[in-house]
C-alpha positions as a Markdown table, in Angstrom:
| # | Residue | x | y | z |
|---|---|---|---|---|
| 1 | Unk | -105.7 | 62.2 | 26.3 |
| 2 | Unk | -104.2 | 62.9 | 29.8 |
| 3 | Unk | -105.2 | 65.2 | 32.6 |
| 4 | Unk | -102.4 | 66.0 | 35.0 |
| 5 | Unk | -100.7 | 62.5 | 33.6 |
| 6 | Unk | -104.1 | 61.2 | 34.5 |
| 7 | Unk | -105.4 | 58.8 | 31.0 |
| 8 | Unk | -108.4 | 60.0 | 30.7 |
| 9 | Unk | -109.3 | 58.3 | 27.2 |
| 10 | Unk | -112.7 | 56.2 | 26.8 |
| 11 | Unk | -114.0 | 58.5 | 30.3 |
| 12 | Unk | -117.2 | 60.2 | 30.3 |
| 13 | Unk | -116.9 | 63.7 | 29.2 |
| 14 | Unk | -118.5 | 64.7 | 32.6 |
| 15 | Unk | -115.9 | 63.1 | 34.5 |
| 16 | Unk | -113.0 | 64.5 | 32.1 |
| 17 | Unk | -114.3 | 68.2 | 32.6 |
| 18 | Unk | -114.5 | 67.2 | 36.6 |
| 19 | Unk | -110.5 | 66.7 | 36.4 |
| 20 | Unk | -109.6 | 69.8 | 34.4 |
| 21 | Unk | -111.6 | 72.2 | 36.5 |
| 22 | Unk | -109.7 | 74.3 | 39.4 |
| 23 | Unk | -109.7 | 76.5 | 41.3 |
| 24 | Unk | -108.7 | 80.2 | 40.5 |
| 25 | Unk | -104.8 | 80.3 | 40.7 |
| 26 | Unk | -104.8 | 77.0 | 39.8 |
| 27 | Unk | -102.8 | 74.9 | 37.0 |
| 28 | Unk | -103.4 | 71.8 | 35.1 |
| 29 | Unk | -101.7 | 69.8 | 32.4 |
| 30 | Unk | -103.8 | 68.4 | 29.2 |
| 31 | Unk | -102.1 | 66.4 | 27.2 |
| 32 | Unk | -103.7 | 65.9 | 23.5 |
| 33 | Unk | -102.7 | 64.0 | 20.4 |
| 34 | Unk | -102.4 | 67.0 | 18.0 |
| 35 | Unk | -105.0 | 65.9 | 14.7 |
| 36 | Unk | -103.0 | 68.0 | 12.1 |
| 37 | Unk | -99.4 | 67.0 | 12.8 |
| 38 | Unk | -100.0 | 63.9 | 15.2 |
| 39 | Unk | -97.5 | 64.8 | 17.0 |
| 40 | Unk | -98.4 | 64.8 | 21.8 |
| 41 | Unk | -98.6 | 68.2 | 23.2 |
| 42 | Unk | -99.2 | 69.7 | 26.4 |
| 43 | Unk | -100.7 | 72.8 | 27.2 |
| 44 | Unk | -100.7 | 74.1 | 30.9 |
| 45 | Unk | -103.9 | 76.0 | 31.8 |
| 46 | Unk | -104.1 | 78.9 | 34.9 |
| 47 | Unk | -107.2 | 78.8 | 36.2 |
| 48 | Unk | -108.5 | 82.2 | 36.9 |
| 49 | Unk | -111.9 | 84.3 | 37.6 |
| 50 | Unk | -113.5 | 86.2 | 34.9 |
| 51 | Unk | -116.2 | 88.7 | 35.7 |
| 52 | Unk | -118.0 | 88.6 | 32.0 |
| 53 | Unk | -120.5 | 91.5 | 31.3 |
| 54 | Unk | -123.5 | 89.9 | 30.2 |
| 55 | Unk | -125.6 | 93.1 | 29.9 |
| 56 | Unk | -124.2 | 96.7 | 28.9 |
| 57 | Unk | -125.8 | 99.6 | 27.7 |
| 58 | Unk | -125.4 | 103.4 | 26.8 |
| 59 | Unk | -127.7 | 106.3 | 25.7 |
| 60 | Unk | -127.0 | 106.5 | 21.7 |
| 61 | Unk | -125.0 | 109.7 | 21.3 |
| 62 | Unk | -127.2 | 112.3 | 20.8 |
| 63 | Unk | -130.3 | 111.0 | 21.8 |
| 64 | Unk | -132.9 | 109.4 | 24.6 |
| 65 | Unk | -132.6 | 106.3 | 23.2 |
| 66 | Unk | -130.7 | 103.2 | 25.7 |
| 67 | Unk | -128.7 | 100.8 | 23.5 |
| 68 | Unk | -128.9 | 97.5 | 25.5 |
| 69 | Unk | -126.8 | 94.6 | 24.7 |
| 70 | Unk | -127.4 | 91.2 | 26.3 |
| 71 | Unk | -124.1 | 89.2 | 25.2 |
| 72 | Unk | -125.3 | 85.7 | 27.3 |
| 73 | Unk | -127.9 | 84.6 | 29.3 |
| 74 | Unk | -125.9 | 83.2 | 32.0 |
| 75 | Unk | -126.1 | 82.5 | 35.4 |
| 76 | Unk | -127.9 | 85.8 | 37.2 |
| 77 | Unk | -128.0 | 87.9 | 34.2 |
| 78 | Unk | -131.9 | 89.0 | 34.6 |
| 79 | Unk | -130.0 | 90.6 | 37.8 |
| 80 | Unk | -127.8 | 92.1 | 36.0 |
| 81 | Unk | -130.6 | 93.5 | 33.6 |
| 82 | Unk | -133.0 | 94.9 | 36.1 |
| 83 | Unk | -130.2 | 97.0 | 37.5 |
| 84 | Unk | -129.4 | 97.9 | 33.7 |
| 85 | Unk | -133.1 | 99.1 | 33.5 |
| 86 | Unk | -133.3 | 100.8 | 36.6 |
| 87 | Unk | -130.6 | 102.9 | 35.5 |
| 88 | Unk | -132.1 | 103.7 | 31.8 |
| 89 | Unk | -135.2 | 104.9 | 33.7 |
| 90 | Unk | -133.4 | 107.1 | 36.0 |
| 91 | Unk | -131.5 | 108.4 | 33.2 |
| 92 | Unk | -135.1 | 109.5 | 31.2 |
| 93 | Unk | -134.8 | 106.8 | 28.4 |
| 94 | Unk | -137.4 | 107.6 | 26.0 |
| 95 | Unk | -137.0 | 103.7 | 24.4 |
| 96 | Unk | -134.7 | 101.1 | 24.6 |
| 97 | Unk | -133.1 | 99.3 | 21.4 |
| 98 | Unk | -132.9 | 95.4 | 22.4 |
| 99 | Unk | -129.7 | 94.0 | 21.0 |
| 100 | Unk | -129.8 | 90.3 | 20.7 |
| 101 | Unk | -127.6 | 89.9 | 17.9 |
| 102 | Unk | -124.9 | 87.9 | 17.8 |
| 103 | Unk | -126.0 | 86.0 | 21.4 |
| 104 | Unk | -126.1 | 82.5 | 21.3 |
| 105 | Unk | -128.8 | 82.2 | 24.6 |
| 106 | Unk | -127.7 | 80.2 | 27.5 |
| 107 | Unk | -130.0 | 79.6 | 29.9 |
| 108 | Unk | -134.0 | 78.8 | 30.2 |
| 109 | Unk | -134.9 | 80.0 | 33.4 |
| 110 | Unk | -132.8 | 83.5 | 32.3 |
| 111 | Unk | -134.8 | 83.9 | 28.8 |
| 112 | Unk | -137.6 | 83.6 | 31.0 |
| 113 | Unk | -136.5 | 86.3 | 33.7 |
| 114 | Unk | -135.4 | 88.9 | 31.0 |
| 115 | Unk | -138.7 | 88.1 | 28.4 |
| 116 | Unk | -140.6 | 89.0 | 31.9 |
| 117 | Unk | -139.1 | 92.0 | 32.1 |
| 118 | Unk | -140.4 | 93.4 | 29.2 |
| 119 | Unk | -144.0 | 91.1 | 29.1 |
| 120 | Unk | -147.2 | 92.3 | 31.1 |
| 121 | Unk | -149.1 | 89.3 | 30.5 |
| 122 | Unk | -149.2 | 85.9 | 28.7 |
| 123 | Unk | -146.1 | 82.9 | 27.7 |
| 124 | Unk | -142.8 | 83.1 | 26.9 |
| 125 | Unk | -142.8 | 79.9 | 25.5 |
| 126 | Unk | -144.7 | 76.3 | 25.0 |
| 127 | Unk | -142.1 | 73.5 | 25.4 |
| 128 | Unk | -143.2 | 70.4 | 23.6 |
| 129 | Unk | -141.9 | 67.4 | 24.6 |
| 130 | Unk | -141.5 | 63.7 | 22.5 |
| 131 | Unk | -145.2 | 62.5 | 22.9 |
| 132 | Unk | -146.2 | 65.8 | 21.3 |
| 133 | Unk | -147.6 | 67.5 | 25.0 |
| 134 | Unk | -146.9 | 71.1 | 25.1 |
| 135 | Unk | -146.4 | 72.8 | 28.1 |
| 136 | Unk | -146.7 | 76.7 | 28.3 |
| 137 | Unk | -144.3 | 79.0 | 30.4 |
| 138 | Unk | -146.0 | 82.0 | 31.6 |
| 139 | Unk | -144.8 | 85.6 | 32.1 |
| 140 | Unk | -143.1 | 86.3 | 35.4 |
| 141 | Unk | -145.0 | 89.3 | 36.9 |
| 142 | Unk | -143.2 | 92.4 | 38.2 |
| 143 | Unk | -141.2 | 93.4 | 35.3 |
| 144 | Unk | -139.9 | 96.7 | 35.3 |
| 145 | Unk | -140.1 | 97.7 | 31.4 |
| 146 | Unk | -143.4 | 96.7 | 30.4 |
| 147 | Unk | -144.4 | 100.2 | 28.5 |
| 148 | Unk | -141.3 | 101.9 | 27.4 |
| 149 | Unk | -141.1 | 101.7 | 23.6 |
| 150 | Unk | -138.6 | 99.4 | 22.2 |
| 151 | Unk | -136.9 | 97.8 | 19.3 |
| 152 | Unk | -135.1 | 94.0 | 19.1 |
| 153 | Unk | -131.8 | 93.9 | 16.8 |
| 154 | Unk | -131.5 | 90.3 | 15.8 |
| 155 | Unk | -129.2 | 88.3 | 13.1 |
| 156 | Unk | -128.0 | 85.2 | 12.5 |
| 157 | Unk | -126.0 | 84.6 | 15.2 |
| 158 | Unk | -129.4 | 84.9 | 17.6 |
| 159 | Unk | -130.1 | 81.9 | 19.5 |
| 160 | Unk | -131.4 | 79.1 | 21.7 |
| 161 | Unk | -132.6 | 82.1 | 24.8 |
| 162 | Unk | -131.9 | 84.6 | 22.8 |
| 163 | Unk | -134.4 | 83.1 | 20.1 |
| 164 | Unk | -137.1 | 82.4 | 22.7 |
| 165 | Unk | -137.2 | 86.1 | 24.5 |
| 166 | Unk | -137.4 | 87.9 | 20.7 |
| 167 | Unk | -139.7 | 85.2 | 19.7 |
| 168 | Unk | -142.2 | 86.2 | 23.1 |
| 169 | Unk | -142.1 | 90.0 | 22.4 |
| 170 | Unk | -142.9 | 89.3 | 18.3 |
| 171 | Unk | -145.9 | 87.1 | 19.1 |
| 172 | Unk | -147.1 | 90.1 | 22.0 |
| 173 | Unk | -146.5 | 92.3 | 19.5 |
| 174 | Unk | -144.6 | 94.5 | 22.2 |
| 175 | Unk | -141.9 | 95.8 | 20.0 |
| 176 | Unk | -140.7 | 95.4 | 16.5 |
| 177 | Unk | -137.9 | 92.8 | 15.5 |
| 178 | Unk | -135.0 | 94.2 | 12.7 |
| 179 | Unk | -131.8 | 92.8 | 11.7 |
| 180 | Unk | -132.1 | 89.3 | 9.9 |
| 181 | Unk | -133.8 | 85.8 | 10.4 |
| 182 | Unk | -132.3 | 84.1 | 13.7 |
| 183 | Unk | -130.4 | 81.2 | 13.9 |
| 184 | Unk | -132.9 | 78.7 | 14.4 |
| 185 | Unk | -131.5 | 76.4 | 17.6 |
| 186 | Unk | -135.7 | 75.6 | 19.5 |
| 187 | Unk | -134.6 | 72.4 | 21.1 |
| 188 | Unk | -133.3 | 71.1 | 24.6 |
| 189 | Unk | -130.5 | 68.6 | 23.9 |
| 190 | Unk | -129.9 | 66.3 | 27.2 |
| 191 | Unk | -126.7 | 64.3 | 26.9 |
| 192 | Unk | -126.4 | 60.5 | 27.6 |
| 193 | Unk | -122.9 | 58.4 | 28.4 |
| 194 | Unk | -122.7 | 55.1 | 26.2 |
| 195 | Unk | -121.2 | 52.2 | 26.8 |
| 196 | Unk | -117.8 | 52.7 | 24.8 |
| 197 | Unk | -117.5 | 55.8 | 27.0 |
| 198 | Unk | -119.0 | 58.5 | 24.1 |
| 199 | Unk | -121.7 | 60.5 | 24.5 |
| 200 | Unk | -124.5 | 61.5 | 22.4 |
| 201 | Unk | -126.8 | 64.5 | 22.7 |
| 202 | Unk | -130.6 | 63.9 | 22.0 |
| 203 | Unk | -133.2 | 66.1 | 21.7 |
| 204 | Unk | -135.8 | 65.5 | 24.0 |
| 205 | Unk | -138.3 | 68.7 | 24.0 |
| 206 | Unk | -138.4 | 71.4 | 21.6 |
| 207 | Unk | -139.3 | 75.5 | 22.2 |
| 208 | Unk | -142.0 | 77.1 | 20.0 |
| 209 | Unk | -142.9 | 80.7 | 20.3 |
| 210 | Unk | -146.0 | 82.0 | 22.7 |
| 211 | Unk | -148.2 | 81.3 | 18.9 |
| 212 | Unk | -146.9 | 77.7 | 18.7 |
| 213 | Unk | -144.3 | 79.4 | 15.9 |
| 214 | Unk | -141.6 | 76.4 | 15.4 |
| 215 | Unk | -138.1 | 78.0 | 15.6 |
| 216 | Unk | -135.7 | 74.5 | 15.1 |
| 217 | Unk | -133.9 | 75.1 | 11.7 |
| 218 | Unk | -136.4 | 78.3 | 11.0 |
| 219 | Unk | -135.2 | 80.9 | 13.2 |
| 220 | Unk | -137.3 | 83.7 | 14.2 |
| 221 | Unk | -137.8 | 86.2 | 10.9 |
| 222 | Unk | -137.6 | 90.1 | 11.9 |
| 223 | Unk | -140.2 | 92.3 | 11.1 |
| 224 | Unk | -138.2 | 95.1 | 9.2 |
| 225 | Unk | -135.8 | 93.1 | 7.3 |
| 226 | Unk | -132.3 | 94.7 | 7.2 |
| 227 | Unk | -128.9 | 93.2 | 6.2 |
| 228 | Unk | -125.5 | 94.7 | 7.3 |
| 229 | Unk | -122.8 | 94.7 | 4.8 |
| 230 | Unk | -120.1 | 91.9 | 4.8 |
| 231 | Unk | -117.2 | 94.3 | 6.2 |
| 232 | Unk | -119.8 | 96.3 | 8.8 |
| 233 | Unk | -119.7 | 95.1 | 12.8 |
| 234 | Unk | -122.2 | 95.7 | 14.8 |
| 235 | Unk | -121.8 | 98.4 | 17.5 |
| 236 | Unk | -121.7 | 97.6 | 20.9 |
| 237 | Unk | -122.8 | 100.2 | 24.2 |
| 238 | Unk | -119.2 | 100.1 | 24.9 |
| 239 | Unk | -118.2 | 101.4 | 21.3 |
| 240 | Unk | -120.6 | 104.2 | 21.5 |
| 241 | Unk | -119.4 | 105.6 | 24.7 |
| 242 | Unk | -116.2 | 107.5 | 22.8 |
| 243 | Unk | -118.7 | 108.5 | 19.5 |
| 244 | Unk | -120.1 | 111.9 | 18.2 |
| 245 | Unk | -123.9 | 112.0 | 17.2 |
| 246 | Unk | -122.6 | 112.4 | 13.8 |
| 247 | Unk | -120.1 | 109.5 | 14.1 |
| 248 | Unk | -123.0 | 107.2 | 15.0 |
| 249 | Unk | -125.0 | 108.3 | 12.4 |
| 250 | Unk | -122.4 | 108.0 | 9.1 |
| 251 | Unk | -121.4 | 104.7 | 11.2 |
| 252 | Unk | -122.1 | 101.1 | 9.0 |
| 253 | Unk | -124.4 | 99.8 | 11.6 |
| 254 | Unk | -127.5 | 100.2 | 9.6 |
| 255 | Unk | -129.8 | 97.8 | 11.8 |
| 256 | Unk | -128.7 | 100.0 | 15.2 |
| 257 | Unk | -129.8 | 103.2 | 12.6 |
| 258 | Unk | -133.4 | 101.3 | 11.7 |
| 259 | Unk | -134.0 | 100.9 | 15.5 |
| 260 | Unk | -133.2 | 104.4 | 16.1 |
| 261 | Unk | -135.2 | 105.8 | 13.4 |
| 262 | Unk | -137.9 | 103.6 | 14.1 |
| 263 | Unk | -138.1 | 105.1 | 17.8 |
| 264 | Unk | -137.5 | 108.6 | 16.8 |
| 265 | Unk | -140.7 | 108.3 | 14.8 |
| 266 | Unk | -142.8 | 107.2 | 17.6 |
| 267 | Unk | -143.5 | 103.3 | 15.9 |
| 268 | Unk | -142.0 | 101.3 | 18.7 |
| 269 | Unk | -144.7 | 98.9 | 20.6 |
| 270 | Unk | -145.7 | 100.5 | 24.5 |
């Protein structure tokens, strides 16, 4: 493998991603052994900036309800979700549907910030580490939706942050989870350069829920149970924006439904 006409084989993988990053505007070479046909190829990469949208939302047509999607917990997203939430309020939001699904987590300190957020008291998480020690993570104070009523959409594609924020509010019982058992990630893997130049990832601590709950290879199992049909996807704020009352409520999204009936009748945890 080549970088630029730089070999790069046997490197670090540390050092390799060092010599592909640039700067926006930017190009670089990579030059790969294709593993299908075998044949050397090079792809030329312009580096650019992308401003991803980690948190959206919308009010659910025809309703108080906020629909509020957290896509990644990257870098300065619990920012990004306390301006989200100061905007439901002003807008009257009489609840807020928590949609996790389909997020993959990202970063500790971020599951943290937005679990806070919605936490008056008490842990996010206990990190245990190899000698069996567990350490517990306590609530940030200050959050801004501590009482408004609220549901968490989860499936299978819920992990790693995402896991340990609907993991927090199930063991507060703040709000009710629905959608479908999570995908069960619970552990901090650290990486570690060998000798022959490969790396291996090791797992070196592992996340359990506030109630000690183990969530590596067992996920976090919703409350109300509800499966969405092979061909359905699930609908996102920025879907919503264009839709009729009537559309979202013949739509296929029958876990975004449960939430919304669920808050309708008053159920949600405040």
């Amino acid at each position: 493998m080549k970088v630029d006409e730089i070999d790069v084989t046997g490197l670090p993988i540390n050092e390799v991603i060092s010599k592909v990053l640039g700067l926006a505007g930017t190009k670089v070479t990579i030059t790969f052994l294709d593993p299908k046909t075998g044949a050397i190829r090079d792809v030329t990469i312009t580096w650019a900036k992308i401003d991803l949208q980690n948190v959206t939302w919308n009010m659910l047509p025809g309703t108080t309800i906020a629909h509020l999607k957290i896509s990644a917990f990257s870098n300065g997203m619990t920012k990004n979700l306390q301006s989200a939430l100061q905007q439901i309020q002003a807008e009257g939001a009489s609840g807020v549907v928590l949609d996790l699904r389909n997020d993959l987590g990202g970063m500790l300190d971020e599951a943290i910030g937005v679990a806070s957020q919605f936490l008056g008291n008490g842990n996010v998480l206990l990190v245990k580490n190899a000698e069996g020690l567990e350490k517990a993570l306590p609530v940030e104070p200050g959050g801004l939706a501590v009482k408004i009523p609220m549901v968490v959409l989860v499936n299978q594609g819920t992990g790693s942050a995402a896991e340990i924020v609907a993991g927090a509010i199930q063991d507060a019982h703040r709000a009710k989870l629905i959608g479908e058992t999570t995908f069960g990630t619970g552990t901090v893997l650290n990486s570690f350069n060998l000798s022959d130049g490969s790396e291996m990832l090791l797992a070196t601590q592992e996340w359990l829920t506030p109630d000690g709950r183990i969530i590596w290879h067992k996920g976090i199992a919703p409350d109300m149970s509800i499966t969405m049909s092979v061909d359905a996807v699930p609908l996102t704020p920025a879907n919503e924006k264009s839709m009729s009352a009537e559309q979202l409520l013949a739509g296929q999204d029958v876990q975004l439904l449960k939430a919304i009936d669920v808050l309708s009748q008053g159920t949600g945890e405040g």
